[in-house]
CSV table of C-alpha atoms and ligand atoms in Angstrom, one decimal:
chain,number,residue,atom,x,y,z
A,1,UNK,CA,28.6,-14.0,14.6
A,2,UNK,CA,30.6,-15.5,17.4
A,3,UNK,CA,32.7,-12.3,17.8
A,4,UNK,CA,29.4,-10.4,18.4
A,5,UNK,CA,28.9,-12.6,21.7
A,6,UNK,CA,32.5,-12.1,22.7
A,7,UNK,CA,32.5,-8.4,22.9
A,8,UNK,CA,28.8,-8.2,23.6
A,9,UNK,CA,26.8,-5.0,23.3
A,10,UNK,CA,29.5,-3.0,21.6
A,11,UNK,CA,29.9,-5.4,18.7
A,12,UNK,CA,26.2,-5.7,18.3
A,13,UNK,CA,25.8,-1.8,18.4
A,14,UNK,CA,28.4,-1.3,15.6
A,15,UNK,CA,27.1,-4.1,13.5
A,16,UNK,CA,23.6,-2.6,13.6
A,17,UNK,CA,25.2,0.8,12.9
A,18,UNK,CA,27.0,-0.7,10.0
A,19,UNK,CA,23.9,-2.3,8.6
A,20,UNK,CA,21.8,0.8,8.8
A,21,UNK,CA,24.6,2.9,7.3
A,22,UNK,CA,24.9,0.3,4.4
A,23,UNK,CA,21.2,0.2,3.9
A,24,UNK,CA,21.0,4.0,4.0
A,25,UNK,CA,23.7,4.3,1.4
A,26,UNK,CA,22.1,1.6,-0.6
A,27,UNK,CA,18.8,3.4,-0.5
A,28,UNK,CA,20.3,6.5,-1.9
A,29,UNK,CA,22.1,4.7,-4.8
A,30,UNK,CA,19.0,2.6,-5.5
A,31,UNK,CA,16.8,5.7,-5.5
A,32,UNK,CA,19.0,7.5,-8.0
A,33,UNK,CA,18.6,4.3,-10.2
A,34,UNK,CA,14.9,4.2,-9.6
A,35,UNK,CA,14.4,7.6,-11.0
A,36,UNK,CA,16.5,6.9,-14.0
A,37,UNK,CA,14.9,3.5,-14.7
A,38,UNK,CA,11.4,4.7,-13.6
A,39,UNK,CA,10.7,2.0,-11.2
A,40,UNK,CA,7.7,3.8,-9.7
A,41,UNK,CA,3.9,3.2,-10.2
A,42,UNK,CA,0.8,4.7,-8.7
A,43,UNK,CA,-2.0,3.1,-6.7
A,44,UNK,CA,-5.4,4.7,-6.1
A,45,UNK,CA,-7.6,4.9,-3.2
A,46,UNK,CA,-11.2,5.9,-3.3
A,47,UNK,CA,-12.9,8.8,-1.4
A,48,UNK,CA,-16.6,8.5,-0.7
A,49,UNK,CA,-19.5,10.7,0.2
A,50,UNK,CA,-20.3,9.7,3.8
A,51,UNK,CA,-24.0,9.8,3.4
A,52,UNK,CA,-24.6,8.1,0.1
A,53,UNK,CA,-21.5,5.9,-0.2
A,54,UNK,CA,-20.8,7.2,-3.7
A,55,UNK,CA,-17.3,7.5,-4.8
A,56,UNK,CA,-16.5,11.2,-5.3
A,57,UNK,CA,-12.6,11.0,-5.9
A,58,UNK,CA,-9.4,9.0,-5.9
A,59,UNK,CA,-6.1,9.7,-4.3
A,60,UNK,CA,-3.0,8.7,-6.2
A,61,UNK,CA,-0.3,7.1,-3.9
A,62,UNK,CA,3.2,6.3,-5.1
A,63,UNK,CA,4.9,2.9,-4.9
A,64,UNK,CA,8.4,1.9,-5.7
A,65,UNK,CA,8.9,-1.6,-7.3
A,66,UNK,CA,12.5,-2.2,-6.2
A,67,UNK,CA,14.3,-4.8,-8.2
A,68,UNK,CA,15.5,-6.7,-5.0
A,69,UNK,CA,13.4,-5.5,-2.1
A,70,UNK,CA,10.1,-5.8,-3.8
A,71,UNK,CA,7.4,-3.0,-3.3
A,72,UNK,CA,8.6,0.0,-1.1
A,73,UNK,CA,6.1,2.2,0.4
A,74,UNK,CA,6.4,6.1,0.2
A,75,UNK,CA,7.2,6.6,3.9
A,76,UNK,CA,10.4,4.6,3.4
A,77,UNK,CA,11.7,6.7,0.5
A,78,UNK,CA,10.0,10.1,0.2
A,79,UNK,CA,12.2,11.8,3.0
A,80,UNK,CA,15.4,10.6,1.3
A,81,UNK,CA,14.1,11.8,-2.2
A,82,UNK,CA,13.6,15.2,-0.6
A,83,UNK,CA,17.0,15.3,0.8
A,84,UNK,CA,18.5,14.1,-2.4
A,85,UNK,CA,16.7,16.7,-4.6
A,86,UNK,CA,14.9,13.8,-6.5
A,87,UNK,CA,11.5,14.7,-5.3
A,88,UNK,CA,11.0,17.3,-8.0
A,89,UNK,CA,11.3,14.8,-10.8
A,90,UNK,CA,9.5,12.2,-8.8
A,91,UNK,CA,6.7,14.5,-8.2
A,92,UNK,CA,6.5,15.6,-11.8
A,93,UNK,CA,6.2,12.1,-12.9
A,94,UNK,CA,3.4,11.4,-10.3
A,95,UNK,CA,1.4,14.5,-11.5
A,96,UNK,CA,1.9,13.6,-15.1
A,97,UNK,CA,1.0,9.9,-14.7
A,98,UNK,CA,-2.1,10.6,-12.4
A,99,UNK,CA,-3.5,13.2,-14.8
A,100,UNK,CA,-3.0,10.9,-17.8
A,101,UNK,CA,-4.6,8.1,-15.9
A,102,UNK,CA,-7.5,10.3,-15.1
A,103,UNK,CA,-7.9,11.4,-18.6
A,104,UNK,CA,-7.8,7.7,-19.8
A,105,UNK,CA,-10.6,6.9,-17.3
A,106,UNK,CA,-12.8,9.8,-18.3
A,107,UNK,CA,-12.5,8.7,-21.9
A,108,UNK,CA,-13.2,5.1,-21.2
A,109,UNK,CA,-16.0,5.6,-18.7
A,110,UNK,CA,-18.5,8.0,-19.9
A,111,UNK,CA,-20.4,9.9,-17.1
A,112,UNK,CA,-17.5,9.5,-14.7
A,113,UNK,CA,-17.2,12.5,-12.4
A,114,UNK,CA,-14.4,12.0,-10.0
A,115,UNK,CA,-11.9,14.2,-8.4
A,116,UNK,CA,-8.2,13.3,-8.4
A,117,UNK,CA,-6.0,14.0,-5.4
A,118,UNK,CA,-2.2,14.2,-5.7
A,119,UNK,CA,0.2,14.6,-2.8
A,120,UNK,CA,3.1,17.0,-3.0
A,121,UNK,CA,6.1,17.8,-0.8
A,122,UNK,CA,7.4,21.2,0.4
A,123,UNK,CA,10.4,20.9,-1.9
A,124,UNK,CA,8.0,21.0,-4.9
A,125,UNK,CA,6.0,23.9,-3.7
A,126,UNK,CA,9.1,25.9,-3.0
A,127,UNK,CA,9.9,25.8,-6.7
A,128,UNK,CA,8.1,28.6,-8.6
A,129,UNK,CA,8.3,26.4,-11.7
A,130,UNK,CA,5.7,24.0,-10.1
A,131,UNK,CA,2.7,25.9,-11.2
A,132,UNK,CA,4.0,26.3,-14.8
A,133,UNK,CA,4.6,22.6,-15.1
A,134,UNK,CA,1.2,21.9,-13.4
A,135,UNK,CA,-0.5,24.1,-16.2
A,136,UNK,CA,1.5,22.4,-18.8
A,137,UNK,CA,0.4,18.9,-17.6
A,138,UNK,CA,-3.3,20.1,-17.5
A,139,UNK,CA,-3.1,21.5,-21.0
A,140,UNK,CA,-1.4,18.4,-22.4
A,141,UNK,CA,-3.8,15.9,-20.6
A,142,UNK,CA,-6.9,18.0,-21.3
A,143,UNK,CA,-7.9,17.4,-17.7
A,144,UNK,CA,-10.3,20.0,-16.2
A,145,UNK,CA,-8.4,21.8,-13.5
A,146,UNK,CA,-11.5,21.7,-11.2
A,147,UNK,CA,-11.2,17.9,-11.0
A,148,UNK,CA,-7.7,18.1,-9.6
A,149,UNK,CA,-6.8,18.5,-6.0
A,150,UNK,CA,-3.2,19.0,-4.7
A,151,UNK,CA,-2.7,17.7,-1.2
A,152,UNK,CA,-0.2,19.5,1.1
A,153,UNK,CA,0.7,19.0,4.7
A,154,UNK,CA,1.3,21.7,7.4
A,155,UNK,CA,5.0,21.0,7.3
A,156,UNK,CA,5.2,23.0,3.9
A,157,UNK,CA,4.8,26.2,5.8
A,158,UNK,CA,7.8,25.7,8.1
A,159,UNK,CA,10.4,26.9,5.5
A,160,UNK,CA,9.8,29.7,3.0
A,161,UNK,CA,6.2,30.2,4.0
A,162,UNK,CA,6.0,33.2,1.6
A,163,UNK,CA,7.1,31.3,-1.5
A,164,UNK,CA,4.9,28.4,-0.6
A,165,UNK,CA,1.9,30.7,-0.1
A,166,UNK,CA,2.4,32.2,-3.5
A,167,UNK,CA,2.6,28.8,-5.1
A,168,UNK,CA,-0.7,27.8,-3.3
A,169,UNK,CA,-2.3,31.0,-4.6
A,170,UNK,CA,-1.2,30.4,-8.2
A,171,UNK,CA,-2.3,26.8,-8.1
A,172,UNK,CA,-5.7,27.9,-6.9
A,173,UNK,CA,-5.9,30.6,-9.7
A,174,UNK,CA,-5.6,27.7,-12.2
A,175,UNK,CA,-8.8,26.3,-10.7
A,176,UNK,CA,-7.0,23.4,-9.0
A,177,UNK,CA,-8.2,22.7,-5.4
A,178,UNK,CA,-5.9,22.4,-2.3
A,179,UNK,CA,-6.3,19.9,0.4
A,180,UNK,CA,-4.7,20.1,3.9
A,181,UNK,CA,-3.6,16.6,4.5
A,182,UNK,CA,-2.9,14.8,7.9
A,183,UNK,CA,-4.8,17.7,9.7
A,184,UNK,CA,-4.2,17.9,13.4
A,185,UNK,CA,-0.9,16.3,13.6
A,186,UNK,CA,1.3,19.2,12.8
A,187,UNK,CA,1.7,22.6,14.2
A,188,UNK,CA,-0.6,25.7,14.5
A,189,UNK,CA,-3.3,24.4,12.2
A,190,UNK,CA,-5.7,27.3,12.7
A,191,UNK,CA,-3.4,30.0,11.7
A,192,UNK,CA,-2.7,28.2,8.4
A,193,UNK,CA,-6.3,28.0,7.8
A,194,UNK,CA,-6.5,31.7,8.4
A,195,UNK,CA,-3.6,32.8,6.2
A,196,UNK,CA,-4.0,30.4,3.4
A,197,UNK,CA,-7.0,29.6,1.3
A,198,UNK,CA,-7.9,25.9,1.3
A,199,UNK,CA,-10.7,23.8,-0.1
A,200,UNK,CA,-10.4,20.6,1.8
A,201,UNK,CA,-9.2,19.5,5.2
A,202,UNK,CA,-8.2,15.8,5.7
A,203,UNK,CA,-8.6,14.7,9.3
A,204,UNK,CA,-5.6,12.6,10.1
A,205,UNK,CA,-6.2,8.8,10.6
A,206,UNK,CA,-4.9,9.1,14.2
A,207,UNK,CA,-8.1,11.0,15.1
A,208,UNK,CA,-10.3,8.3,13.5
A,209,UNK,CA,-8.4,5.5,15.3
A,210,UNK,CA,-8.8,7.3,18.7
A,211,UNK,CA,-12.5,8.4,18.4
A,212,UNK,CA,-14.0,5.1,19.4
A,213,UNK,CA,-12.3,5.1,22.8
A,214,UNK,CA,-11.8,8.8,23.4
A,215,UNK,CA,-15.0,10.9,23.8
A,216,UNK,CA,-12.8,14.1,23.5
A,217,UNK,CA,-11.4,12.9,20.1
A,218,UNK,CA,-15.0,12.7,18.9
A,219,UNK,CA,-15.7,16.2,20.1
A,220,UNK,CA,-12.5,17.5,18.2
A,221,UNK,CA,-13.7,15.9,15.0
A,222,UNK,CA,-17.1,17.5,15.5
A,223,UNK,CA,-15.4,20.7,15.9
A,224,UNK,CA,-13.4,20.5,12.7
A,225,UNK,CA,-16.6,19.4,10.9
A,226,UNK,CA,-18.3,22.6,12.4
A,227,UNK,CA,-15.3,24.7,11.2
A,228,UNK,CA,-15.4,23.3,7.9
A,229,UNK,CA,-19.1,24.2,7.5
A,230,UNK,CA,-18.3,27.9,8.6
A,231,UNK,CA,-15.3,28.1,6.2
A,232,UNK,CA,-17.0,26.3,3.4
A,233,UNK,CA,-14.4,23.5,3.4
A,234,UNK,CA,-14.9,19.9,2.4
A,235,UNK,CA,-14.0,17.6,5.4
A,236,UNK,CA,-12.5,14.2,4.6
A,237,UNK,CA,-11.8,11.7,7.4
A,238,UNK,CA,-9.0,9.4,6.7
A,239,UNK,CA,-8.3,5.7,7.7
A,240,UNK,CA,-11.8,4.5,8.2
A,241,UNK,CA,-11.4,0.8,9.0
A,242,UNK,CA,-14.7,-0.3,10.5
A,243,UNK,CA,-18.4,0.5,10.1
A,244,UNK,CA,-18.6,1.9,13.7
A,245,UNK,CA,-16.2,4.6,12.8
A,246,UNK,CA,-18.1,5.3,9.5
A,247,UNK,CA,-21.5,5.5,11.5
A,248,UNK,CA,-20.0,8.0,14.0
A,249,UNK,CA,-18.6,10.1,11.2
A,250,UNK,CA,-22.0,10.1,9.5
A,251,UNK,CA,-23.6,11.2,12.7
A,252,UNK,CA,-21.2,14.1,13.3
A,253,UNK,CA,-21.9,15.2,9.7
A,254,UNK,CA,-18.4,14.6,8.3
A,255,UNK,CA,-18.9,14.8,4.6
A,256,UNK,CA,-16.4,12.5,3.1
A,257,UNK,CA,-14.5,9.4,4.0
A,258,UNK,CA,-11.5,7.4,3.0
A,259,UNK,CA,-10.1,4.1,4.3
A,260,UNK,CA,-9.6,0.4,4.1
A,261,UNK,CA,-13.4,-0.2,4.9
A,262,UNK,CA,-14.3,1.5,1.6
A,263,UNK,CA,-11.3,0.5,-0.5
A,264,UNK,CA,-7.8,-0.4,-0.1
A,265,UNK,CA,-5.3,1.3,-2.5
A,266,UNK,CA,-5.7,-0.4,-5.8
A,267,UNK,CA,-3.7,-0.5,-9.1
A,268,UNK,CA,-5.0,1.3,-12.0
A,269,UNK,CA,-6.7,-1.7,-13.6
A,270,UNK,CA,-8.4,-2.8,-10.3
A,271,UNK,CA,-9.4,0.7,-9.7
A,272,UNK,CA,-11.0,1.1,-13.2
A,273,UNK,CA,-13.0,-2.0,-12.5
A,274,UNK,CA,-14.1,-0.6,-9.1
A,275,UNK,CA,-15.3,2.8,-10.3
A,276,UNK,CA,-16.9,1.4,-13.3
A,277,UNK,CA,-19.3,-0.5,-11.0
A,278,UNK,CA,-20.8,2.6,-9.6
A,279,UNK,CA,-21.6,4.1,-13.2
B,1,LIG,P1,-1.4,10.2,3.0
B,1,LIG,O1,-1.5,11.2,1.9
B,1,LIG,O2,-2.0,10.7,4.3
B,1,LIG,O3,-2.1,9.0,2.5
B,1,LIG,C1,-2.9,8.1,3.3
B,1,LIG,C2,-2.1,6.8,3.7
B,1,LIG,O4,-2.9,6.0,4.6
B,1,LIG,C3,-1.5,5.9,2.6
B,1,LIG,O5,-0.4,5.3,2.9
B,1,LIG,C4,-2.7,5.0,2.6
B,1,LIG,O6,-2.4,3.6,2.0
B,1,LIG,C5,-3.0,4.7,4.0
B,1,LIG,N1,-4.3,4.3,4.4
B,1,LIG,C6,-5.5,4.6,3.7
B,1,LIG,N2,-6.5,4.1,4.4
B,1,LIG,C7,-6.0,3.6,5.5
B,1,LIG,C8,-6.7,2.8,6.5
B,1,LIG,O7,-7.9,2.5,6.7
B,1,LIG,N3,-5.9,2.2,7.5
B,1,LIG,C9,-4.5,2.4,7.5
B,1,LIG,N4,-3.8,2.0,8.5
B,1,LIG,N5,-3.9,3.2,6.5
B,1,LIG,C10,-4.7,3.6,5.5
B,1,LIG,P2,0.7,5.3,1.9
B,1,LIG,O8,0.3,5.0,0.5
B,1,LIG,O9,1.8,4.3,2.4
B,1,LIG,O10,1.3,6.7,1.8
B,1,LIG,C11,1.9,7.3,3.0
B,1,LIG,C12,2.2,8.7,2.8
B,1,LIG,O11,3.1,8.9,1.8
B,1,LIG,C13,1.0,9.5,2.3
B,1,LIG,O12,0.1,9.8,3.3
B,1,LIG,C14,1.7,10.7,1.7
B,1,LIG,O13,2.0,11.6,2.7
B,1,LIG,C15,3.0,10.2,1.2
B,1,LIG,N6,2.8,10.0,-0.3
B,1,LIG,C16,2.2,9.0,-1.1
B,1,LIG,N7,2.3,9.2,-2.3
B,1,LIG,C17,2.9,10.3,-2.5
B,1,LIG,C18,3.3,11.0,-3.7
B,1,LIG,O14,3.1,10.7,-5.0
B,1,LIG,N8,4.2,12.2,-3.5
B,1,LIG,C19,4.4,12.6,-2.1
B,1,LIG,N9,5.1,13.7,-2.0
B,1,LIG,N10,4.0,12.0,-1.0
B,1,LIG,C20,3.3,10.8,-1.2
B,2,LIG,MG1,-2.8,12.3,1.0
B,3,LIG,MG1,-3.1,11.9,5.2
B,4,LIG,MG1,0.7,11.6,5.2
């Protein structure tokens, strides 16, 4: 520590570099182990009808229970999992687990009518095996394909757009829905809507956060909602944290909402209790 002061900035710089290199390497080793030991679990966040407040669906979100670091959020490891080629097996587990959970809820809670949303990465959709595995999971869990929605982001179209487009069509042919997640933060959004059939658009949280202070942002949301009406797309606004935002989204005619105001992501048990309340 004293040496750091002696050589000043240089020592601090290398020390930081060393730390981040070590932790990057550690992350890779730990992630490999996490897959082998299955240290992952899913939390669920509700999606609501804006006008009635009724829960219409849940989104599955992955968490990593790291033996030393505690709970790690997906932004800290999904990218590395993609680079390491681990995302295919993680993604397969997520789909299997979420569909199994949904089937369990359907059996335990008669009258339950919820859609399940599952996030996917480009790496998964580039693999032609994806749809075959998806079909297999649906058959084994006995889940109605119409109740499942696969969430994708615009970034999936950057590489191999043709293969990805084919995968999306084959997923839809199964009766599974496709949602375009984080809409508005990526690249040429409208050209993707033109070329690929979607069922849902999820307006990124960034817009919801900005809309109270920026009249232009509110206008953009209104335009996306109008676009959704014309193209027959469900529009979900993400990241609703206060009732002013909720009211504004209701006024503009945004059909669905998701965010901490309505529910935080909950583990399977807590979510079961939460959704049972509305039955
Ligand atoms: P996403 O799919 O856009 O999910 C929404 C994220 O926003 C979640 O973060 C959620 O916890 C958070 N969120 C929801 N409501 C609010 C709110 O009102 N305020 C704020 N500040 N945040 C809110 P999370 O769970 O950390 O996930 C981050 C991202 O990681 C997800 O963004 C998704 O892109 C990715 N991800 C999560 N699970 C999976 C998975 O199983 N597979 C893949 N490939 N990606 C995943
Ligand atoms: Mg999502
Ligand atoms: Mg999102
Ligand atoms: Mg995201």
